[in-house]
Coordinates of C-alpha atoms in Angstrom, one line a residue:
Chain S
X27 CA 5.3 -5.4 24.9
X28 CA 4.9 -8.4 27.2
X29 CA 1.7 -10.3 27.6
X30 CA 1.8 -9.2 31.2
X31 CA 1.7 -5.6 30.1
X32 CA -1.1 -6.3 27.8
X33 CA -3.0 -8.0 30.6
X34 CA -2.5 -5.0 32.9
X35 CA -3.7 -2.6 30.2
X36 CA -6.9 -4.7 29.8
X37 CA -7.6 -4.5 33.5
X38 CA -6.9 -0.9 33.7
X39 CA -9.0 0.2 30.7
X40 CA -11.7 -2.5 31.4
X41 CA -11.5 -3.3 27.8
X42 CA -10.1 -6.0 25.5
X43 CA -11.2 -4.3 22.4
X44 CA -9.0 -4.0 19.4
X45 CA -10.0 -1.6 16.6
X46 CA -9.3 -2.8 13.1
X47 CA -8.0 -0.1 10.8
X48 CA -9.2 -1.1 7.4
X49 CA -9.2 2.3 5.6
X50 CA -11.0 2.2 2.2
X51 CA -11.0 5.5 0.2
X52 CA -14.5 4.6 -1.0
X53 CA -15.9 4.3 2.5
X54 CA -14.1 7.0 4.5
X55 CA -15.8 10.4 5.0
X56 CA -15.4 12.1 1.6
X57 CA -14.3 15.5 3.1
X58 CA -11.1 13.7 4.1
X59 CA -10.2 13.2 0.5
X60 CA -9.1 16.8 0.3
X61 CA -6.3 16.3 2.9
X62 CA -2.8 15.4 1.9
X63 CA -3.0 11.8 3.3
X64 CA -6.6 10.9 3.7
X65 CA -5.9 7.4 5.0
X66 CA -3.6 8.6 7.7
X67 CA -5.9 11.4 8.5
X68 CA -8.8 9.0 8.9
X69 CA -6.7 6.6 11.1
X70 CA -5.4 9.3 13.3
X71 CA -8.8 10.7 13.9
X72 CA -10.2 7.3 14.8
X73 CA -7.3 6.6 17.1
X74 CA -7.6 10.0 18.9
X75 CA -11.3 9.3 19.4
X76 CA -11.0 5.8 20.7
X77 CA -7.6 5.2 22.3
X78 CA -8.8 5.2 25.9
X79 CA -11.4 2.6 25.1
X80 CA -9.2 0.1 23.2
X81 CA -6.1 -1.9 24.1
X82 CA -5.1 -2.6 20.5
X83 CA -5.1 -1.3 16.9
X84 CA -5.0 -3.7 14.0
X85 CA -4.2 -2.1 10.6
X86 CA -4.8 -4.7 7.9
X87 CA -2.0 -4.4 5.4
X88 CA -4.2 -5.1 2.4
X89 CA -6.0 -1.8 2.8
X90 CA -2.7 0.0 2.6
X91 CA -1.0 -2.0 -0.1
X92 CA -4.0 -1.4 -2.4
X93 CA -2.8 2.2 -2.6
X94 CA 0.8 1.3 -3.4
X95 CA 3.7 3.4 -2.1
X96 CA 1.2 6.1 -0.8
X97 CA -0.5 3.4 1.2
X98 CA 2.7 2.1 2.6
X99 CA 3.6 5.6 3.7
X100 CA 0.2 5.9 5.4
X101 CA 0.8 2.6 7.2
X102 CA 4.2 3.7 8.5
X103 CA 2.7 7.1 9.7
X104 CA -0.1 5.2 11.4
X105 CA 2.1 2.8 13.3
X106 CA 4.5 5.6 14.2
X107 CA 1.7 7.8 15.5
X108 CA 0.4 5.0 17.7
X109 CA 3.9 4.1 19.0
X110 CA 4.8 7.7 19.8
X111 CA 1.5 9.0 21.2
X112 CA 0.0 5.9 22.8
X113 CA 3.0 3.5 23.5
X114 CA 0.9 1.5 25.9
X115 CA -1.4 0.2 23.1
X116 CA -0.8 -3.2 21.5
X117 CA -0.3 -3.0 17.8
X118 CA -1.1 -5.8 15.3
X119 CA 0.0 -5.9 11.7
X120 CA -2.8 -8.0 10.2
X121 CA -0.7 -9.3 7.3
X122 CA -1.2 -13.1 7.3
X123 CA 2.3 -13.7 6.1
X124 CA 4.3 -16.9 5.9
X125 CA 7.0 -18.3 3.6
X126 CA 10.1 -20.5 3.7
X127 CA 12.4 -19.7 6.6
X128 CA 14.8 -17.1 5.2
X129 CA 11.9 -15.3 3.6
X130 CA 9.8 -15.3 6.8
X131 CA 12.8 -13.7 8.5
X132 CA 12.5 -10.8 6.1
X133 CA 8.8 -10.4 6.9
X134 CA 9.5 -10.5 10.6
X135 CA 12.1 -7.8 10.1
X136 CA 9.6 -5.8 8.1
X137 CA 6.9 -5.8 10.7
X138 CA 8.8 -6.1 14.0
X139 CA 11.9 -4.0 13.2
X140 CA 11.2 -1.6 10.3
X141 CA 7.6 -0.8 11.2
X142 CA 7.9 -1.7 14.9
X143 CA 4.6 -3.5 15.4
X144 CA 4.1 -5.5 18.6
X145 CA 2.7 -8.4 16.7
X146 CA 1.9 -9.8 13.2
X147 CA -0.6 -12.3 12.0
X148 CA 0.7 -15.4 10.1
X149 CA -0.8 -18.3 8.1
X150 CA 0.1 -21.9 9.2
X151 CA -0.1 -23.8 5.9
X152 CA 3.7 -23.9 5.3
X153 CA 4.4 -25.2 8.8
X154 CA 7.1 -24.9 11.4
X155 CA 10.0 -23.2 9.5
X156 CA 7.6 -20.6 8.1
X157 CA 6.6 -19.5 11.6
X158 CA 9.6 -19.9 13.8
X159 CA 11.5 -17.0 12.3
X160 CA 8.8 -14.7 13.7
X161 CA 8.8 -16.4 17.1
X162 CA 12.5 -15.7 17.5
X163 CA 11.7 -12.0 18.3
X164 CA 11.3 -11.7 22.1
X165 CA 8.5 -9.5 23.4
X166 CA 7.0 -9.6 19.9
X167 CA 4.0 -11.8 19.2
X168 CA 3.1 -14.0 16.3
X169 CA -0.7 -14.4 15.9
X170 CA -1.3 -17.5 13.9
X171 CA -4.5 -18.3 12.0
X172 CA -6.3 -21.2 13.7
X173 CA -10.0 -21.0 13.0
X174 CA -11.0 -17.9 11.0
X175 CA -14.3 -16.1 10.9
X176 CA -15.1 -16.4 7.2
X177 CA -17.3 -19.0 5.3
X178 CA -14.2 -20.5 3.7
X179 CA -12.9 -21.5 7.1
X180 CA -15.0 -24.7 6.6
X181 CA -13.2 -25.6 3.4
X182 CA -10.0 -26.9 5.1
X183 CA -9.7 -25.8 8.7
X184 CA -12.4 -28.1 10.0
X185 CA -11.5 -31.1 7.9
X186 CA -10.9 -34.2 10.0
X187 CA -7.3 -35.2 10.2
X188 CA -5.7 -37.7 12.6
X189 CA -9.1 -38.0 14.2
X190 CA -9.3 -34.3 14.9
X191 CA -10.1 -31.1 12.9
X192 CA -7.1 -29.5 11.1
X193 CA -7.3 -26.3 13.2
X194 CA -6.9 -28.3 16.3
X195 CA -3.9 -30.1 14.8
X196 CA -2.5 -26.7 13.9
X197 CA -2.9 -25.5 17.5
X198 CA -1.3 -28.7 18.9
X199 CA 1.6 -28.8 16.5
X200 CA 2.4 -25.1 17.0
X201 CA 2.9 -25.7 20.7
X202 CA 6.0 -27.8 20.0
X203 CA 7.7 -25.0 18.0
X204 CA 10.7 -23.1 19.4
X205 CA 9.6 -20.0 21.3
X206 CA 6.0 -21.0 21.1
X207 CA 5.3 -18.8 24.1
X208 CA 5.4 -16.0 21.7
X209 CA 2.3 -17.4 19.9
X210 CA -1.2 -16.1 19.9
X211 CA -4.0 -17.4 17.7
X212 CA -6.8 -16.0 15.5
X213 CA -10.1 -17.6 16.4
X214 CA -13.3 -16.3 14.7
X215 CA -16.1 -15.1 16.8
X216 CA -18.7 -16.6 14.5
X217 CA -18.1 -20.0 16.0
X218 CA -18.2 -19.4 19.7
X219 CA -19.1 -23.0 20.4
X220 CA -15.5 -24.0 19.3
X221 CA -13.9 -21.9 22.1
X222 CA -14.3 -24.7 24.7
X223 CA -12.4 -27.1 22.5
X224 CA -9.7 -24.6 21.7
X225 CA -9.2 -23.7 25.4
X226 CA -8.4 -27.3 26.1
X227 CA -5.5 -27.1 23.7
X228 CA -4.2 -23.6 24.4
X229 CA -5.5 -22.6 27.8
X230 CA -3.1 -19.8 28.4
X231 CA -2.7 -18.1 25.0
X232 CA -4.2 -14.9 23.9
X233 CA -6.8 -15.3 21.2
X234 CA -7.4 -12.6 18.7
X235 CA -11.1 -12.7 17.9
X236 CA -12.4 -11.1 14.7
X237 CA -16.0 -11.3 13.6
X238 CA -17.6 -9.2 16.3
X239 CA -19.8 -6.5 14.8
X240 CA -20.2 -6.5 11.0
X241 CA -19.4 -10.2 10.8
X242 CA -22.1 -11.0 13.3
X243 CA -20.4 -12.7 16.3
X244 CA -21.7 -12.4 19.9
X245 CA -19.4 -10.9 22.6
X246 CA -21.0 -12.6 25.5
X247 CA -20.8 -16.1 23.9
X248 CA -17.1 -15.6 23.1
X249 CA -16.3 -14.5 26.6
X250 CA -18.3 -17.4 28.1
X251 CA -16.3 -20.0 26.3
X252 CA -13.1 -18.3 25.4
X253 CA -12.0 -16.2 28.4
X254 CA -9.3 -17.5 30.6
X255 CA -8.1 -16.4 34.1
X256 CA -5.9 -13.7 32.5
X257 CA -8.8 -12.6 30.2
X258 CA -6.8 -14.0 27.3
X259 CA -8.9 -12.3 24.6
X260 CA -8.5 -9.5 22.2
X261 CA -11.8 -8.9 20.4
X262 CA -11.5 -7.0 17.1
X263 CA -14.1 -4.8 15.6
X264 CA -13.4 -2.8 12.4
X265 CA -16.2 -1.8 10.2
X266 CA -18.9 -1.4 12.9
X267 CA -16.7 1.2 14.6
X268 CA -14.7 3.0 12.0
X269 CA -17.5 3.2 9.5
X270 CA -20.2 4.0 12.0
X271 CA -20.7 7.2 10.1
X272 CA -19.2 8.5 6.9
X273 CA -20.1 12.2 7.7
X274 CA -18.1 14.8 9.5
X275 CA -19.2 13.2 12.8
X276 CA -17.4 10.0 12.0
X277 CA -15.0 10.2 15.0
X278 CA -17.8 10.9 17.4
X279 CA -19.9 8.0 16.1
X280 CA -16.8 5.7 16.1
X281 CA -16.3 6.6 19.7
X282 CA -20.0 5.9 20.5
X283 CA -19.7 2.4 19.0
X284 CA -16.4 1.7 20.7
X285 CA -17.9 2.8 24.0
X286 CA -20.8 0.5 23.6
X287 CA -18.5 -2.5 23.2
X288 CA -16.2 -1.3 26.0
X289 CA -19.1 -0.9 28.4
X290 CA -20.1 -4.5 27.7
X291 CA -16.6 -5.6 28.2
X292 CA -16.3 -3.6 31.5
X293 CA -19.3 -5.4 32.9
X294 CA -17.8 -8.8 31.9
X295 CA -14.4 -7.9 33.5
X296 CA -16.0 -6.5 36.6
X297 CA -18.0 -9.7 37.0
X298 CA -15.0 -12.0 36.6
X299 CA -11.9 -10.2 37.9
Chain Z
X20 CA -1.2 -12.3 -20.2
X21 CA -3.1 -15.5 -21.2
X22 CA -1.7 -19.0 -20.5
X23 CA -1.6 -19.5 -24.2
X24 CA 0.8 -16.5 -24.6
X25 CA 2.9 -17.9 -21.7
X26 CA 3.0 -21.3 -23.5
X27 CA 4.1 -19.7 -26.8
X28 CA 6.8 -17.8 -25.0
X29 CA 8.1 -21.0 -23.5
X30 CA 8.3 -22.7 -26.9
X31 CA 10.0 -19.7 -28.4
X32 CA 12.6 -19.3 -25.8
X33 CA 13.0 -23.0 -25.1
X34 CA 12.8 -22.2 -21.5
X35 CA 10.3 -22.5 -18.6
X36 CA 12.7 -20.8 -16.2
X37 CA 11.4 -18.2 -13.8
X38 CA 14.1 -16.2 -11.9
X39 CA 13.3 -15.4 -8.3
X40 CA 14.2 -11.8 -7.3
X41 CA 15.0 -12.0 -3.6
X42 CA 17.2 -9.0 -3.1
X43 CA 19.0 -8.9 0.2
X44 CA 21.3 -6.0 1.0
X45 CA 23.6 -8.3 2.8
X46 CA 24.1 -10.6 -0.2
X47 CA 24.1 -8.3 -3.2
X48 CA 27.4 -7.1 -4.6
X49 CA 28.6 -4.4 -2.2
X50 CA 29.6 -1.9 -4.8
X51 CA 25.9 -1.5 -5.6
X52 CA 25.3 -0.1 -2.1
X53 CA 26.7 3.2 -3.4
X54 CA 23.9 3.6 -5.9
X55 CA 20.7 5.5 -5.1
X56 CA 18.5 2.4 -5.2
X57 CA 20.7 -0.7 -4.7
X58 CA 17.8 -3.1 -4.8
X59 CA 16.4 -1.8 -8.1
X60 CA 19.9 -1.5 -9.5
X61 CA 20.5 -5.2 -8.6
X62 CA 17.2 -6.4 -10.1
X63 CA 17.6 -4.4 -13.2
X64 CA 21.1 -5.7 -13.9
X65 CA 19.9 -9.3 -13.3
X66 CA 16.9 -8.8 -15.6
X67 CA 19.0 -7.2 -18.4
X68 CA 21.4 -10.2 -18.2
X69 CA 18.8 -13.0 -18.2
X70 CA 15.6 -11.8 -19.9
X71 CA 16.2 -13.9 -23.1
X72 CA 16.7 -17.1 -21.1
X73 CA 13.7 -16.8 -18.8
X74 CA 10.0 -16.6 -19.2
X75 CA 9.2 -15.2 -15.8
X76 CA 10.4 -13.1 -12.9
X77 CA 9.2 -13.6 -9.4
X78 CA 10.0 -10.9 -6.9
X79 CA 9.3 -12.1 -3.4
X80 CA 7.5 -9.2 -1.6
X81 CA 9.2 -10.0 1.8
X82 CA 12.6 -8.9 0.4
X83 CA 11.1 -5.5 -0.4
X84 CA 8.9 -5.0 2.6
X85 CA 11.9 -5.6 4.9
X86 CA 13.2 -2.2 3.6
X87 CA 10.0 -0.4 4.3
X88 CA 8.9 2.4 1.9
X89 CA 12.2 2.3 0.1
X90 CA 11.7 -1.4 -0.5
X91 CA 8.2 -0.8 -1.9
X92 CA 9.5 1.8 -4.2
X93 CA 12.1 -0.7 -5.4
X94 CA 9.4 -3.3 -6.0
X95 CA 7.3 -0.8 -8.0
X96 CA 10.3 0.2 -10.1
X97 CA 11.2 -3.4 -10.7
X98 CA 7.8 -4.5 -12.0
X99 CA 7.4 -1.3 -14.0
X100 CA 10.8 -1.9 -15.6
X101 CA 9.9 -5.5 -16.6
X102 CA 6.4 -4.4 -17.9
X103 CA 7.8 -1.6 -20.0
X104 CA 11.0 -3.2 -21.3
X105 CA 10.0 -6.9 -21.5
X106 CA 6.2 -7.0 -21.7
X107 CA 6.3 -10.6 -23.0
X108 CA 7.6 -11.8 -19.6
X109 CA 5.3 -13.4 -17.1
X110 CA 5.5 -11.6 -13.7
X111 CA 4.7 -13.2 -10.4
X112 CA 4.3 -11.3 -7.1
X113 CA 5.3 -13.9 -4.6
X114 CA 3.3 -12.6 -1.8
X115 CA 1.4 -15.6 -0.4
X116 CA -1.6 -13.4 0.5
X117 CA -5.0 -14.5 1.6
X118 CA -7.7 -12.9 3.9
X119 CA -11.5 -12.6 4.2
X120 CA -13.2 -11.7 1.0
X121 CA -13.3 -7.9 1.0
X122 CA -9.7 -7.8 2.2
X123 CA -8.5 -10.2 -0.4
X124 CA -10.1 -7.9 -3.0
X125 CA -7.8 -5.2 -1.7
X126 CA -4.7 -7.4 -2.1
X127 CA -5.9 -8.4 -5.6
X128 CA -6.2 -4.7 -6.4
X129 CA -2.7 -4.1 -5.0
X130 CA -1.0 -6.7 -7.1
X131 CA -3.1 -6.9 -10.3
X132 CA -4.0 -3.2 -10.7
X133 CA -1.7 -0.9 -8.7
X134 CA 1.5 -2.9 -9.4
X135 CA 0.2 -4.6 -12.6
X136 CA 1.7 -8.1 -12.0
X137 CA 0.4 -11.0 -14.2
X138 CA 0.0 -13.2 -11.2
X139 CA 0.2 -13.4 -7.4
X140 CA 0.8 -16.3 -5.0
X141 CA -1.9 -17.0 -2.4
X142 CA -2.3 -19.3 0.7
X143 CA -5.2 -21.7 0.8
X144 CA -5.9 -21.9 4.6
X145 CA -8.8 -19.5 4.7
X146 CA -10.6 -21.3 1.8
X147 CA -12.8 -20.3 -1.1
X148 CA -13.9 -16.7 -0.2
X149 CA -10.2 -15.8 0.5
X150 CA -9.1 -16.8 -3.0
X151 CA -12.1 -16.1 -5.3
X152 CA -11.6 -12.3 -5.2
X153 CA -8.2 -12.9 -6.9
X154 CA -9.8 -15.3 -9.5
X155 CA -12.2 -12.6 -10.6
X156 CA -9.5 -10.8 -12.6
X157 CA -9.5 -12.2 -16.1
X158 CA -6.1 -12.8 -17.8
X159 CA -4.5 -12.5 -14.3
X160 CA -3.4 -15.7 -12.5
X161 CA -3.7 -16.8 -9.0
X162 CA -1.0 -19.2 -7.9
X163 CA -2.1 -21.1 -4.8
X164 CA 0.2 -23.0 -2.5
X165 CA -0.4 -26.7 -2.7
X166 CA 2.7 -28.6 -1.7
X167 CA 5.6 -26.3 -0.8
X168 CA 9.3 -27.0 -0.9
X169 CA 10.2 -26.5 2.7
X170 CA 10.5 -28.9 5.6
X171 CA 7.4 -27.5 7.3
X172 CA 5.4 -28.7 4.3
X173 CA 5.1 -32.0 6.1
X174 CA 3.5 -30.4 9.2
X175 CA 0.1 -30.0 7.7
X176 CA 0.1 -30.3 3.9
X177 CA 0.6 -34.0 3.9
X178 CA -1.7 -34.8 6.8
X179 CA -4.3 -37.5 5.9
X180 CA -7.8 -36.0 5.6
X181 CA -10.9 -37.6 4.0
X182 CA -8.6 -40.5 3.0
X183 CA -6.2 -38.2 1.1
X184 CA -3.5 -35.8 2.0
X185 CA -4.5 -32.2 2.6
X186 CA -2.7 -30.7 -0.4
X187 CA -4.7 -33.0 -2.6
X188 CA -7.9 -31.9 -1.0
X189 CA -6.8 -28.3 -1.5
X190 CA -6.2 -29.0 -5.2
X191 CA -9.6 -30.8 -5.6
X192 CA -11.6 -28.2 -3.7
X193 CA -10.1 -25.3 -5.6
X194 CA -11.2 -26.7 -8.9
X195 CA -14.9 -26.1 -7.8
X196 CA -14.3 -22.4 -7.2
X197 CA -15.6 -19.7 -9.5
X198 CA -13.1 -18.8 -12.3
X199 CA -10.9 -21.7 -11.2
X200 CA -9.4 -21.6 -14.8
X201 CA -7.3 -18.7 -13.5
X202 CA -5.6 -20.9 -10.9
X203 CA -2.0 -22.2 -11.0
X204 CA -0.4 -24.0 -8.1
X205 CA 2.9 -24.0 -6.2
X206 CA 4.4 -27.4 -6.0
X207 CA 7.9 -27.8 -4.5
X208 CA 10.6 -29.5 -6.6
X209 CA 12.0 -31.3 -3.6
X210 CA 9.2 -33.9 -3.8
X211 CA 9.2 -34.9 -7.5
X212 CA 7.5 -38.2 -6.7
X213 CA 4.4 -36.3 -5.8
X214 CA 4.0 -34.8 -9.3
X215 CA 2.3 -38.0 -10.7
X216 CA -0.4 -37.7 -8.1
X217 CA -0.8 -34.0 -8.6
X218 CA -1.2 -34.3 -12.3
X219 CA -4.1 -36.7 -11.8
X220 CA -6.0 -33.9 -10.1
X221 CA -4.8 -30.9 -12.1
X222 CA -3.6 -32.2 -15.5
X223 CA -3.9 -28.9 -17.3
X224 CA -2.8 -26.3 -14.8
X225 CA 0.5 -24.5 -14.8
X226 CA 2.6 -25.5 -11.8
X227 CA 5.1 -23.0 -10.3
X228 CA 8.0 -25.1 -9.0
X229 CA 10.4 -23.6 -6.5
X230 CA 13.2 -25.6 -4.9
X231 CA 15.4 -26.1 -7.9
X232 CA 19.0 -24.9 -7.2
X233 CA 19.8 -23.8 -3.7
X234 CA 16.9 -25.9 -2.3
X235 CA 18.2 -29.1 -4.0
X236 CA 15.4 -30.2 -6.4
X237 CA 16.1 -32.1 -9.7
X238 CA 14.9 -30.6 -12.9
X239 CA 14.8 -33.8 -14.9
X240 CA 12.7 -35.5 -12.2
X241 CA 10.3 -32.6 -12.1
X242 CA 9.9 -32.7 -15.8
X243 CA 9.5 -36.5 -16.0
X244 CA 6.5 -36.5 -13.6
X245 CA 5.2 -32.9 -13.8
X246 CA 5.2 -31.8 -17.4
X247 CA 2.0 -31.9 -19.4
X248 CA 1.4 -31.6 -23.1
X249 CA 1.5 -27.8 -22.9
X250 CA 4.7 -27.9 -20.8
X251 CA 2.7 -26.7 -17.8
X252 CA 5.7 -25.9 -15.6
X253 CA 7.4 -22.7 -14.5
X254 CA 10.5 -23.7 -12.7
X255 CA 11.9 -21.1 -10.3
X256 CA 15.4 -20.5 -9.3
X257 CA 16.5 -17.6 -7.2
X258 CA 19.7 -17.8 -5.1
X259 CA 21.6 -20.1 -7.4
X260 CA 21.3 -17.5 -10.2
X261 CA 21.1 -14.1 -8.6
X262 CA 23.8 -14.8 -6.1
X263 CA 26.1 -16.8 -8.4
X264 CA 28.7 -14.1 -7.6
X265 CA 28.7 -11.2 -5.3
X266 CA 31.5 -9.4 -7.2
X267 CA 31.3 -6.9 -10.1
X268 CA 30.9 -9.9 -12.4
X269 CA 27.5 -10.9 -10.8
X270 CA 25.4 -10.2 -13.9
X271 CA 27.7 -12.3 -16.1
X272 CA 27.8 -15.2 -13.5
X273 CA 24.0 -15.0 -13.1
X274 CA 23.6 -15.3 -16.9
X275 CA 26.0 -18.3 -16.9
X276 CA 23.8 -20.0 -14.3
X277 CA 20.6 -19.1 -16.0
X278 CA 22.0 -20.4 -19.3
X279 CA 22.9 -23.8 -17.8
X280 CA 19.3 -24.2 -16.6
X281 CA 17.9 -23.0 -19.9
X282 CA 20.1 -25.3 -21.9
X283 CA 18.9 -28.3 -19.9
X284 CA 15.3 -27.1 -20.4
X285 CA 15.9 -26.7 -24.2
X286 CA 17.0 -30.3 -24.4
X287 CA 13.9 -31.4 -22.6
X288 CA 11.6 -29.3 -24.7
X289 CA 13.2 -30.4 -28.0
X290 CA 12.9 -34.0 -27.0
X291 CA 9.2 -33.6 -26.1
X292 CA 7.6 -30.9 -28.3

């Protein structure tokens, strides 16, 4: 998928919501445990209930790997289901990978070719040659951690280096990498005040924004400082939507929560575009 | 496995070699492609041929994930084979994971419980709460990236921050985390001169050292500056051993290469312990 197609989908659906698929057998409705593949069943039901309100789905690989081979099967079924039934939707493998060059190539192959995701999240610590193998895939997108939404973000990401915080250095350096036009960035919503600074460095890039909902970020603040003239935001919400209820009404409640966010987004888009 | 048990194994085998299992269907002997599970067959044969010369095996998850579910099955069979047949051997899931707290817990569950590895590699960028969930597992070991062996290591890891390079700050900060006694660190062999500095910060920790062999690092230099009074090193070699030959003699040639390294290690251990 191209960023232009993603942009068009956003304007059409009046939404830049991405739903995080973090299936946890201890949290999903317990009646699903009787099905053959509870994780896929849960994801599929959430997807069917929310696909017209969202432009992206972001399965986090940890929640699949924790269940071993069964989990990997559920992940494959989930991405195949989205690609077949809702091919217009942008898919993100939230995997936070990164390794030396030949190894990163194998990760890129895993997520872009074998599973056929539109994008994958990567970690920047190992630098250029750990990320460029992902960037070599045209019309695939590499979403690099810049400033994350967790408390530990302040351990290293905001350290002063060369007169600027590390996350800014990460953003600046990454722009010099080959095929950097295939980069997007993770920027946590819990720090909306940082968006102004970030937009000075990467005015045109899409930002994936976790931390809305359960993690406490404010949508209007994020949009005020982070939106660009192509919207340029994908705002992720996971727990607040997928675990809105753990009863048999979970799909309905998930839709209600997604709709609330989408309505807020619709107002913002209508006022700006 | 405790670090004491690892130390004892090192002295007994006169080896601190770890063999990296990076199976690539384009590089393994082509006659194996006719078997039902070429990747497991390759790993098993390498393990059988080298287990008395090595103290650790380090499958890199990228090389399994690239083959989807089949690859994950091969990974599970590989770790189960090592755990059942050679339980004294230290196993490392080279996965370089890291995410917000509840997600890192799922990764820890995947590698420590579901797959039953002794250790897993993690990336530091997301800070304390992305690593502590791994550290909570007693007698399991979390091997954090400090200074890696690739060219991109110089993009961010060696940036000056608070008057010291980032990788030193990462080492220092990590020592304050809960259960930090379960930490080990990745330090690339291509930069042996850095070991003196690193040992000032983490004198007692085990260091996992990639970059010997195909990546060009020198074993004697690493030992000169990196060894502590408990050895404290696990030196990894992958390609130079596992791809020593791609013919039907690959196991024999892998053993020859592993033996060369082990003999060099034996001399060093005998001269120091």
